[in-house]
Amino acid sequence: MAVLRWLGYGATWSSQDLDESKKQEILVFDRGIVNAILKKDVELAASLASLETTGEMGDFEADDAENTCVDWYNPGEEIKIFEYDGQWNFIVSKEFARMKLVVDGIALPAQFHIGRFKLVSSSTNWSLLSTQMASKTLTLSVRPRGKPLHKLPEELSFPSTGTSSDLYTQLASFSKTSIHRLRITKGSDGTHVPNTASLPISDTGLRDGSTIYVKDLGPQISWRLVYLLEYLGPLLIHPLLYFLLPASAPSSLQSLSCALITLHFLKRELETLFVHRFSSATMPLFNLFKNSAHYWLLAGLNIAFFTYRPSSPAAGESNPYITWPAVLLFIVGELGNLNTHIVLRDLRSANGNERGIPNGLGFGIVTCPNYMFEAMAWVGITVVTWSWSSVLFAAVAVGQMGIWAGKREGRYRREFGGKYRKKRWVMLPGLW
């Protein structure tokens, strides 16, 4: 009789007793489960397949039904069943070795079901069997965090095959609240449960009897609308003060400053409409006022007033040996920034929130080349305007972008582990 050794989480079963000609990674199911499958008894198979271990997994006989713990596979994939040494065995290819074991009461993953596979009674006799198992139901305890939500249930029944997005939808329906106002965290460790259609509820760590906390984030506003409104300020303020402030005709530097800043924020608006793909649909309404203050006051009124007034340095003569290299720096920065945004856009589907590891211009040097190119463009604007007001805005903007870049580097390392090549600099090579 073949004796199978457990290789640990993330591995499959492996047998040292099979002939070398049959040497493959295999998964052995309890004979009762196989018999139920052969008889097309879906309910019995599902019941037997839900067995969980009561102790540690070690060496055990292939027909030891008391300690057998089973997992299944993703829809549409194939498992071969063959008989060896009096036991039914399921052969699993190396590409298919992506199993999750159910041990000591941990809930089955959402993919757990009896799906399509090829049934083998011998190495040459194939027949096709398609069945499907009804999903299990999880009971979750629901608690409010902060201000209680109206009609929020104390307990929620939820299918184990559902996604985290389904959970948000169901809670929003009960509480008569916009789904975007809700934030769900796990009671066990306080971690956030994201609103993601592609995330099975089992992969969040929630199981039958788990507690979740639901918080009302308050009034929300679209990310895209916030971007459009915050960039609108400088777009209106700079042309307005450019025509109102100078006592006589604006200088060439003042005209160039207005053109560069207007082009910068016009590009921002167009990217918001046609390039950016946001991972979240909304943000708190308060952020609109905070973000708008940054752009309308610092980038708008602050820079425009001290650049276009008659006594500003930009009202004087232009030095072409300084001005045109600054313009070139601005152009390179803007084009590099646009390229980075397109690369980041292409990592995400149109309505998705998936993440990937970006590659391309600048990503081999820093974590966020879009911030590096943005800083480059603002250095060019600052040199053209010859204004301390531009220095102030650029310093605040670069400081904030540096903080965001550091957080993104940390997120890349956590999410992608060894697949991600760690960066020494997050935004400015040799500095930050």
PDB file of N, CA, C and O in Angstrom, residues 379-408:
ATOM      1  N   VAL A 379      10.932  71.930 -11.147  1.00  0.00           N
ATOM      2  CA  VAL A 379      12.215  72.640 -11.112  1.00  0.00           C
ATOM      3  C   VAL A 379      12.306  73.562 -12.318  1.00  0.00           C
ATOM      4  O   VAL A 379      12.738  74.721 -12.215  1.00  0.00           O
ATOM      5  N   GLY A 380      11.878  73.048 -13.479  1.00  0.00           N
ATOM      6  CA  GLY A 380      11.874  73.880 -14.676  1.00  0.00           C
ATOM      7  C   GLY A 380      10.976  75.097 -14.520  1.00  0.00           C
ATOM      8  O   GLY A 380      11.361  76.221 -14.877  1.00  0.00           O
ATOM      9  N   ILE A 381       9.758  74.918 -13.980  1.00  0.00           N
ATOM     10  CA  ILE A 381       8.839  76.040 -13.766  1.00  0.00           C
ATOM     11  C   ILE A 381       9.431  77.050 -12.788  1.00  0.00           C
ATOM     12  O   ILE A 381       9.344  78.274 -12.993  1.00  0.00           O
ATOM     13  N   THR A 382      10.057  76.554 -11.723  1.00  0.00           N
ATOM     14  CA  THR A 382      10.623  77.438 -10.694  1.00  0.00           C
ATOM     15  C   THR A 382      11.737  78.308 -11.267  1.00  0.00           C
ATOM     16  O   THR A 382      11.834  79.512 -10.962  1.00  0.00           O
ATOM     17  N   VAL A 383      12.579  77.729 -12.117  1.00  0.00           N
ATOM     18  CA  VAL A 383      13.675  78.503 -12.734  1.00  0.00           C
ATOM     19  C   VAL A 383      13.116  79.563 -13.673  1.00  0.00           C
ATOM     20  O   VAL A 383      13.635  80.692 -13.741  1.00  0.00           O
ATOM     21  N   VAL A 384      12.047  79.255 -14.386  1.00  0.00           N
ATOM     22  CA  VAL A 384      11.447  80.218 -15.312  1.00  0.00           C
ATOM     23  C   VAL A 384      10.789  81.367 -14.547  1.00  0.00           C
ATOM     24  O   VAL A 384      10.938  82.545 -14.912  1.00  0.00           O
ATOM     25  N   THR A 385      10.075  81.067 -13.471  1.00  0.00           N
ATOM     26  CA  THR A 385       9.346  82.115 -12.732  1.00  0.00           C
ATOM     27  C   THR A 385      10.254  82.963 -11.848  1.00  0.00           C
ATOM     28  O   THR A 385       9.896  84.095 -11.505  1.00  0.00           O
ATOM     29  N   TRP A 386      11.391  82.416 -11.443  1.00  0.00           N
ATOM     30  CA  TRP A 386      12.291  83.119 -10.526  1.00  0.00           C
ATOM     31  C   TRP A 386      11.538  83.604  -9.282  1.00  0.00           C
ATOM     32  O   TRP A 386      11.728  84.729  -8.817  1.00  0.00           O
ATOM     33  N   SER A 387      10.692  82.731  -8.751  1.00  0.00           N
ATOM     34  CA  SER A 387       9.837  83.151  -7.641  1.00  0.00           C
ATOM     35  C   SER A 387       9.970  82.180  -6.468  1.00  0.00           C
ATOM     36  O   SER A 387       9.944  80.963  -6.648  1.00  0.00           O
ATOM     37  N   TRP A 388      10.086  82.768  -5.254  1.00  0.00           N
ATOM     38  CA  TRP A 388      10.132  81.931  -4.059  1.00  0.00           C
ATOM     39  C   TRP A 388       8.788  81.246  -3.810  1.00  0.00           C
ATOM     40  O   TRP A 388       8.717  80.216  -3.149  1.00  0.00           O
ATOM     41  N   SER A 389       7.720  81.813  -4.373  1.00  0.00           N
ATOM     42  CA  SER A 389       6.420  81.173  -4.237  1.00  0.00           C
ATOM     43  C   SER A 389       6.398  79.829  -4.964  1.00  0.00           C
ATOM     44  O   SER A 389       5.782  78.863  -4.498  1.00  0.00           O
ATOM     45  N   SER A 390       7.090  79.753  -6.094  1.00  0.00           N
ATOM     46  CA  SER A 390       7.198  78.472  -6.815  1.00  0.00           C
ATOM     47  C   SER A 390       8.051  77.492  -6.032  1.00  0.00           C
ATOM     48  O   SER A 390       7.768  76.287  -6.009  1.00  0.00           O
ATOM     49  N   VAL A 391       9.105  78.011  -5.385  1.00  0.00           N
ATOM     50  CA  VAL A 391       9.955  77.147  -4.560  1.00  0.00           C
ATOM     51  C   VAL A 391       9.133  76.548  -3.418  1.00  0.00           C
ATOM     52  O   VAL A 391       9.249  75.354  -3.103  1.00  0.00           O
ATOM     53  N   LEU A 392       8.283  77.375  -2.797  1.00  0.00           N
ATOM     54  CA  LEU A 392       7.452  76.898  -1.687  1.00  0.00           C
ATOM     55  C   LEU A 392       6.524  75.776  -2.142  1.00  0.00           C
ATOM     56  O   LEU A 392       6.450  74.725  -1.501  1.00  0.00           O
ATOM     57  N   PHE A 393       5.810  76.002  -3.254  1.00  0.00           N
ATOM     58  CA  PHE A 393       4.896  74.957  -3.721  1.00  0.00           C
ATOM     59  C   PHE A 393       5.660  73.692  -4.096  1.00  0.00           C
ATOM     60  O   PHE A 393       5.244  72.579  -3.754  1.00  0.00           O
ATOM     61  N   ALA A 394       6.770  73.840  -4.812  1.00  0.00           N
ATOM     62  CA  ALA A 394       7.540  72.670  -5.236  1.00  0.00           C
ATOM     63  C   ALA A 394       8.050  71.884  -4.030  1.00  0.00           C
ATOM     64  O   ALA A 394       8.036  70.651  -4.028  1.00  0.00           O
ATOM     65  N   ALA A 395       8.498  72.588  -2.983  1.00  0.00           N
ATOM     66  CA  ALA A 395       9.015  71.916  -1.791  1.00  0.00           C
ATOM     67  C   ALA A 395       7.915  71.116  -1.095  1.00  0.00           C
ATOM     68  O   ALA A 395       8.116  69.963  -0.686  1.00  0.00           O
ATOM     69  N   VAL A 396       6.731  71.727  -0.959  1.00  0.00           N
ATOM     70  CA  VAL A 396       5.614  71.023  -0.322  1.00  0.00           C
ATOM     71  C   VAL A 396       5.195  69.825  -1.163  1.00  0.00           C
ATOM     72  O   VAL A 396       4.956  68.732  -0.643  1.00  0.00           O
ATOM     73  N   ALA A 397       5.110  70.015  -2.494  1.00  0.00           N
ATOM     74  CA  ALA A 397       4.685  68.935  -3.384  1.00  0.00           C
ATOM     75  C   ALA A 397       5.681  67.776  -3.373  1.00  0.00           C
ATOM     76  O   ALA A 397       5.289  66.605  -3.286  1.00  0.00           O
ATOM     77  N   VAL A 398       6.964  68.089  -3.453  1.00  0.00           N
ATOM     78  CA  VAL A 398       7.988  67.034  -3.453  1.00  0.00           C
ATOM     79  C   VAL A 398       7.988  66.293  -2.120  1.00  0.00           C
ATOM     80  O   VAL A 398       8.127  65.071  -2.073  1.00  0.00           O
ATOM     81  N   GLY A 399       7.818  67.033  -1.022  1.00  0.00           N
ATOM     82  CA  GLY A 399       7.762  66.383   0.286  1.00  0.00           C
ATOM     83  C   GLY A 399       6.611  65.399   0.390  1.00  0.00           C
ATOM     84  O   GLY A 399       6.763  64.277   0.873  1.00  0.00           O
ATOM     85  N   GLN A 400       5.437  65.809  -0.090  1.00  0.00           N
ATOM     86  CA  GLN A 400       4.269  64.933  -0.046  1.00  0.00           C
ATOM     87  C   GLN A 400       4.452  63.723  -0.970  1.00  0.00           C
ATOM     88  O   GLN A 400       4.131  62.593  -0.606  1.00  0.00           O
ATOM     89  N   MET A 401       4.981  63.952  -2.161  1.00  0.00           N
ATOM     90  CA  MET A 401       5.205  62.844  -3.093  1.00  0.00           C
ATOM     91  C   MET A 401       6.226  61.851  -2.543  1.00  0.00           C
ATOM     92  O   MET A 401       6.115  60.642  -2.758  1.00  0.00           O
ATOM     93  N   GLY A 402       7.229  62.364  -1.826  1.00  0.00           N
ATOM     94  CA  GLY A 402       8.215  61.472  -1.218  1.00  0.00           C
ATOM     95  C   GLY A 402       7.595  60.544  -0.192  1.00  0.00           C
ATOM     96  O   GLY A 402       7.935  59.365  -0.106  1.00  0.00           O
ATOM     97  N   ILE A 403       6.653  61.085   0.600  1.00  0.00           N
ATOM     98  CA  ILE A 403       5.946  60.260   1.589  1.00  0.00           C
ATOM     99  C   ILE A 403       5.118  59.183   0.885  1.00  0.00           C
ATOM    100  O   ILE A 403       5.140  58.009   1.256  1.00  0.00           O
ATOM    101  N   TRP A 404       4.399  59.578  -0.179  1.00  0.00           N
ATOM    102  CA  TRP A 404       3.604  58.607  -0.939  1.00  0.00           C
ATOM    103  C   TRP A 404       4.494  57.538  -1.572  1.00  0.00           C
ATOM    104  O   TRP A 404       4.146  56.366  -1.586  1.00  0.00           O
ATOM    105  N   ALA A 405       5.635  57.948  -2.103  1.00  0.00           N
ATOM    106  CA  ALA A 405       6.542  56.995  -2.748  1.00  0.00           C
ATOM    107  C   ALA A 405       7.084  55.977  -1.750  1.00  0.00           C
ATOM    108  O   ALA A 405       7.217  54.795  -2.052  1.00  0.00           O
ATOM    109  N   GLY A 406       7.407  56.457  -0.532  1.00  0.00           N
ATOM    110  CA  GLY A 406       7.887  55.531   0.500  1.00  0.00           C
ATOM    111  C   GLY A 406       6.832  54.499   0.861  1.00  0.00           C
ATOM    112  O   GLY A 406       7.132  53.307   1.044  1.00  0.00           O
ATOM    113  N   LYS A 407       5.573  54.931   0.959  1.00  0.00           N
ATOM    114  CA  LYS A 407       4.488  54.000   1.266  1.00  0.00           C
ATOM    115  C   LYS A 407       4.284  53.005   0.130  1.00  0.00           C
ATOM    116  O   LYS A 407       4.022  51.819   0.367  1.00  0.00           O
ATOM    117  N   ARG A 408       4.421  53.470  -1.103  1.00  0.00           N
ATOM    118  CA  ARG A 408       4.233  52.562  -2.233  1.00  0.00           C
ATOM    119  C   ARG A 408       5.348  51.516  -2.289  1.00  0.00           C
ATOM    120  O   ARG A 408       5.094  50.352  -2.607  1.00  0.00           O
TER     121      ARG A 408
END
